[in-house]
Amino acid sequence: LVLNTSHELRTPLTAMKGFLETMEYSVSNENAEYLQTVLRNTDRMINIVNDLLTLSELDHSDKIEKEKIVTADFVVNIRNIFSAKIKESIKLEFVTNDVQYFVAERFSIEQVFINLIDNALKYTDSGKVSITFENEKDTLKITFTDTGIGIPNKHLEEIFERFFVADKSRTKKFGGTGLGLSIVKHIVKLHDGTINVESEIGKGTSFIITLPNDIE
Ligand code: ADP
């Protein structure tokens, strides 16, 4: 039902967004602000529908197709995705250490990186977002660290729940849905991995992922 509904909603929403964008050029000053609000909320709905589609696709898949991924290529690709989004005040850094390859399902693991880096950039005003790869015996550890606003201790467990939002004002501003981390958690689980979070208010947040490193 969620899958079908999300599909059905996407078409009219996309059409609405298209017409609203056309109106941007002809609307009176007085109404411009209202139009922006409608546009922003349309974007929010589109984001929610897209996230729901991803979640329900994940719900229906119990097996994933893992492949060997070249870390350097993977990192270049992720960096390109964020090249337009990155602010001057934030450095995006990848430390791959001796991890030349890893084993994962390419599309979904990309989604994990996109969601976690997107959040790190969203909740950080200045400083650094760094992603570190480490081989630890038979697991791969990937740490996403930012120098952002942090997450209150009392929310650390809830942030992985569907639709949970800790910082309402920021999430609203950036069109967040509260679904990003539940998607991440779901994908990590499908990989038989683990995810943990450590955070300090005003200092920053680290998300630590481990994935079984079954390279033959
Ligand atoms: P959203 O679309 O709201 O970002 P997520 O599921 O991705 O939804 O995240 C849930 C909540 O966790 C966010 O609303 C935010 O309050 C908090 N959060 C996630 N990542 C970070 C981070 N790197 N720094 C601070 N807060 C974060």
Short mmCIF file of C-alpha atoms and ligand atoms in Angstrom, two decimals:
data_model
loop_
_atom_site.label_atom_id
_atom_site.label_comp_id
_atom_site.label_asym_id
_atom_site.label_seq_id
_atom_site.Cartn_x
_atom_site.Cartn_y
_atom_site.Cartn_z
CA LEU A 1 0.00 0.00 0.00
CA VAL A 2 2.76 2.45 0.94
CA LEU A 3 4.59 1.57 -2.24
CA ASN A 4 1.56 2.13 -4.47
CA THR A 5 0.47 5.28 -2.69
CA SER A 6 3.95 6.77 -2.91
CA HIS A 7 4.09 6.01 -6.61
CA GLU A 8 0.68 7.58 -7.18
CA LEU A 9 1.60 10.70 -5.23
CA ARG A 10 4.85 11.32 -7.03
CA THR A 11 3.32 12.21 -10.40
CA PRO A 12 0.84 14.89 -9.23
CA LEU A 13 3.41 16.34 -6.84
CA THR A 14 5.99 16.66 -9.57
CA ALA A 15 3.41 18.33 -11.80
CA MET A 16 2.50 20.78 -9.04
CA LYS A 17 6.14 21.64 -8.50
CA GLY A 18 6.58 22.31 -12.21
CA PHE A 19 3.63 24.72 -12.38
CA LEU A 20 4.60 26.45 -9.14
CA GLU A 21 8.06 27.06 -10.53
CA THR A 22 6.55 28.60 -13.66
CA MET A 23 4.46 30.92 -11.49
CA GLU A 24 7.60 32.22 -9.79
CA TYR A 25 8.17 34.62 -12.68
CA SER A 26 4.71 36.17 -12.80
CA VAL A 27 3.61 36.30 -9.21
CA SER A 28 3.18 39.66 -7.47
CA ASN A 29 5.66 40.69 -4.77
CA GLU A 30 2.98 40.33 -2.21
CA ASN A 31 2.34 36.71 -3.12
CA ALA A 32 5.95 35.72 -3.79
CA GLU A 33 6.51 34.76 -0.18
CA TYR A 34 3.43 32.55 -0.11
CA LEU A 35 4.51 30.89 -3.31
CA GLN A 36 7.91 30.11 -1.78
CA THR A 37 6.20 28.51 1.20
CA VAL A 38 4.04 26.36 -1.06
CA LEU A 39 7.09 25.40 -3.12
CA ARG A 40 9.10 24.48 -0.04
CA ASN A 41 6.30 22.30 1.25
CA THR A 42 5.89 20.67 -2.14
CA ASP A 43 9.60 19.81 -2.04
CA ARG A 44 9.10 18.38 1.43
CA MET A 45 6.28 16.17 0.25
CA ILE A 46 8.35 14.99 -2.71
CA ASN A 47 11.21 14.15 -0.33
CA ILE A 48 8.89 12.21 1.95
CA VAL A 49 7.37 10.29 -0.94
CA ASN A 50 10.86 9.43 -2.26
CA ASP A 51 12.03 8.29 1.18
CA LEU A 52 8.88 6.21 1.66
CA LEU A 53 9.49 4.57 -1.70
CA THR A 54 13.06 3.72 -0.67
CA LEU A 55 11.89 2.36 2.69
CA SER A 56 9.18 0.20 1.25
CA GLU A 57 11.53 -1.15 -1.41
CA LEU A 58 13.93 -2.06 1.41
CA ASP A 59 11.11 -3.66 3.39
CA HIS A 60 10.46 -5.96 0.47
CA SER A 61 14.03 -7.06 -0.06
CA ASP A 62 15.60 -9.56 2.30
CA LYS A 63 18.64 -10.37 0.22
CA ILE A 64 21.14 -7.99 -1.28
CA GLU A 65 23.60 -8.45 -4.12
CA LYS A 66 27.02 -7.59 -2.76
CA GLU A 67 29.94 -6.76 -4.99
CA LYS A 68 33.56 -5.75 -4.65
CA ILE A 69 33.82 -1.96 -4.69
CA VAL A 70 37.02 0.01 -5.32
CA THR A 71 37.18 2.48 -2.45
CA ALA A 72 38.94 5.26 -4.38
CA ASP A 73 36.36 5.22 -7.21
CA PHE A 74 33.51 5.08 -4.76
CA VAL A 75 34.85 8.10 -2.87
CA VAL A 76 35.27 10.16 -6.06
CA ASN A 77 31.68 9.45 -6.95
CA ILE A 78 30.36 10.45 -3.53
CA ARG A 79 32.45 13.61 -3.54
CA ASN A 80 30.97 14.57 -6.92
CA ILE A 81 27.47 14.18 -5.58
CA PHE A 82 28.24 16.77 -2.89
CA SER A 83 30.44 19.13 -4.89
CA ALA A 84 27.58 21.57 -5.49
CA LYS A 85 26.29 21.39 -1.93
CA ILE A 86 29.46 21.87 0.03
CA LYS A 87 29.78 25.22 1.79
CA GLU A 88 33.06 27.11 1.95
CA SER A 89 33.07 26.95 5.71
CA ILE A 90 33.08 23.14 5.75
CA LYS A 91 35.79 20.76 4.63
CA LEU A 92 34.71 17.35 3.36
CA GLU A 93 37.45 14.82 3.95
CA PHE A 94 37.82 11.12 3.14
CA VAL A 95 40.47 8.97 4.84
CA THR A 96 40.62 5.55 3.21
CA ASN A 97 43.74 4.22 5.00
CA ASP A 98 44.60 0.75 3.66
CA VAL A 99 41.05 -0.03 2.55
CA GLN A 100 41.43 -0.50 -1.21
CA TYR A 101 38.29 -2.55 -1.68
CA PHE A 102 35.20 -3.37 0.28
CA VAL A 103 32.21 -5.60 -0.23
CA ALA A 104 28.70 -4.14 -0.23
CA GLU A 105 25.69 -3.55 -2.40
CA ARG A 106 26.70 -0.50 -4.38
CA PHE A 107 23.40 1.33 -4.72
CA SER A 108 22.24 0.99 -1.15
CA ILE A 109 25.62 1.68 0.43
CA GLU A 110 25.78 4.84 -1.68
CA GLN A 111 22.44 5.81 -0.14
CA VAL A 112 23.96 5.33 3.33
CA PHE A 113 26.83 7.69 2.49
CA ILE A 114 24.50 10.23 0.90
CA ASN A 115 22.12 10.31 3.87
CA LEU A 116 24.85 10.50 6.53
CA ILE A 117 26.93 13.12 4.72
CA ASP A 118 23.81 15.10 3.86
CA ASN A 119 22.91 15.19 7.56
CA ALA A 120 26.46 16.01 8.62
CA LEU A 121 26.47 19.02 6.26
CA LYS A 122 22.95 20.03 7.28
CA TYR A 123 23.71 20.08 10.99
CA THR A 124 27.18 21.64 10.77
CA ASP A 125 27.82 25.35 10.26
CA SER A 126 31.58 25.27 10.01
CA GLY A 127 34.52 22.93 10.45
CA LYS A 128 34.89 19.48 9.01
CA VAL A 129 32.97 16.44 7.92
CA SER A 130 35.26 13.45 7.69
CA ILE A 131 34.69 9.89 6.61
CA THR A 132 37.25 7.32 7.70
CA PHE A 133 37.62 3.74 6.46
CA GLU A 134 39.42 1.18 8.64
CA ASN A 135 39.94 -2.53 8.28
CA GLU A 136 39.49 -4.33 11.58
CA LYS A 137 40.11 -8.06 11.30
CA ASP A 138 37.01 -9.34 9.53
CA THR A 139 35.01 -6.14 9.57
CA LEU A 140 35.18 -2.82 7.79
CA LYS A 141 34.61 0.19 10.02
CA ILE A 142 33.40 3.45 8.48
CA THR A 143 33.15 6.52 10.71
CA PHE A 144 31.28 9.69 9.71
CA THR A 145 32.34 12.55 11.96
CA ASP A 146 31.17 16.16 11.90
CA THR A 147 31.90 19.27 13.93
CA GLY A 148 28.25 20.26 14.06
CA ILE A 149 25.52 21.03 16.55
CA GLY A 150 25.43 17.57 18.12
CA ILE A 151 22.44 15.54 19.28
CA PRO A 152 21.08 15.61 22.85
CA ASN A 153 21.81 12.35 24.69
CA LYS A 154 18.15 11.69 25.33
CA HIS A 155 17.49 11.55 21.58
CA LEU A 156 20.38 9.29 20.57
CA GLU A 157 18.22 6.17 20.37
CA GLU A 158 15.17 7.82 18.83
CA ILE A 159 16.90 9.37 15.82
CA PHE A 160 16.82 6.03 13.99
CA GLU A 161 13.05 5.83 14.26
CA ARG A 162 10.86 6.66 11.30
CA PHE A 163 9.85 10.34 11.15
CA PHE A 164 11.81 11.27 14.27
CA VAL A 165 13.25 14.78 14.15
CA ALA A 166 15.43 16.16 16.98
CA ASP A 167 15.99 19.67 15.66
CA LYS A 168 12.65 20.71 14.19
CA SER A 169 13.66 24.15 12.97
CA ARG A 170 16.67 22.92 10.99
CA THR A 171 14.86 19.96 9.55
CA LYS A 172 12.11 22.26 8.35
CA LYS A 173 14.59 24.66 6.84
CA PHE A 174 16.37 21.95 4.87
CA GLY A 175 13.32 19.96 3.85
CA GLY A 176 14.20 16.94 6.00
CA THR A 177 11.78 14.09 6.48
CA GLY A 178 12.97 12.25 9.57
CA LEU A 179 13.30 9.14 7.41
CA GLY A 180 16.97 9.41 6.40
CA LEU A 181 18.46 7.59 9.38
CA SER A 182 15.84 4.84 9.44
CA ILE A 183 16.77 4.15 5.81
CA VAL A 184 20.46 4.05 6.79
CA LYS A 185 19.78 1.67 9.67
CA HIS A 186 17.71 -0.59 7.46
CA ILE A 187 20.44 -0.83 4.80
CA VAL A 188 23.15 -1.53 7.38
CA LYS A 189 20.98 -4.32 8.80
CA LEU A 190 20.52 -5.84 5.34
CA HIS A 191 24.33 -5.95 5.14
CA ASP A 192 24.49 -7.72 8.55
CA GLY A 193 26.34 -4.69 9.88
CA THR A 194 25.98 -2.44 12.90
CA ILE A 195 25.48 1.30 13.40
CA ASN A 196 26.24 3.38 16.47
CA VAL A 197 26.23 7.06 17.26
CA GLU A 198 28.26 9.23 19.62
CA SER A 199 27.57 12.90 20.05
CA GLU A 200 28.38 15.94 22.11
CA ILE A 201 26.24 19.07 22.03
CA GLY A 202 28.05 21.91 20.30
CA LYS A 203 31.03 19.70 19.47
CA GLY A 204 29.78 17.26 16.88
CA THR A 205 28.53 13.81 16.04
CA SER A 206 30.02 10.52 14.87
CA PHE A 207 28.12 7.71 13.21
CA ILE A 208 30.09 4.45 13.27
CA ILE A 209 29.19 1.69 10.86
CA THR A 210 30.68 -1.78 10.71
CA LEU A 211 30.18 -4.12 7.77
CA PRO A 212 31.28 -7.72 7.50
CA ASN A 213 34.32 -7.67 5.26
CA ASP A 214 33.85 -10.85 3.32
CA ILE A 215 36.35 -10.39 0.52
CA GLU A 216 37.19 -13.77 -0.94
P1 ADP B 1 16.07 14.44 8.76
O1 ADP B 1 15.43 14.34 7.42
O2 ADP B 1 15.26 15.22 9.75
O3 ADP B 1 17.51 14.86 8.70
P2 ADP B 1 17.07 11.86 9.70
O4 ADP B 1 16.36 10.58 9.96
O5 ADP B 1 18.16 11.83 8.69
O6 ADP B 1 15.99 12.93 9.34
O7 ADP B 1 17.66 12.37 11.09
C1 ADP B 1 16.82 12.39 12.24
C2 ADP B 1 17.22 13.51 13.19
O8 ADP B 1 18.51 13.23 13.76
C3 ADP B 1 17.40 14.84 12.49
O9 ADP B 1 16.18 15.51 12.41
C4 ADP B 1 18.40 15.56 13.39
O10 ADP B 1 17.72 16.18 14.46
C5 ADP B 1 19.24 14.43 13.95
N1 ADP B 1 20.54 14.30 13.25
C6 ADP B 1 20.86 13.39 12.28
N2 ADP B 1 22.15 13.51 11.89
C7 ADP B 1 22.67 14.51 12.63
C8 ADP B 1 23.99 15.12 12.70
N3 ADP B 1 24.99 14.71 11.94
N4 ADP B 1 24.15 16.14 13.59
C9 ADP B 1 23.12 16.56 14.39
N5 ADP B 1 21.88 16.03 14.35
C10 ADP B 1 21.65 15.02 13.49
#
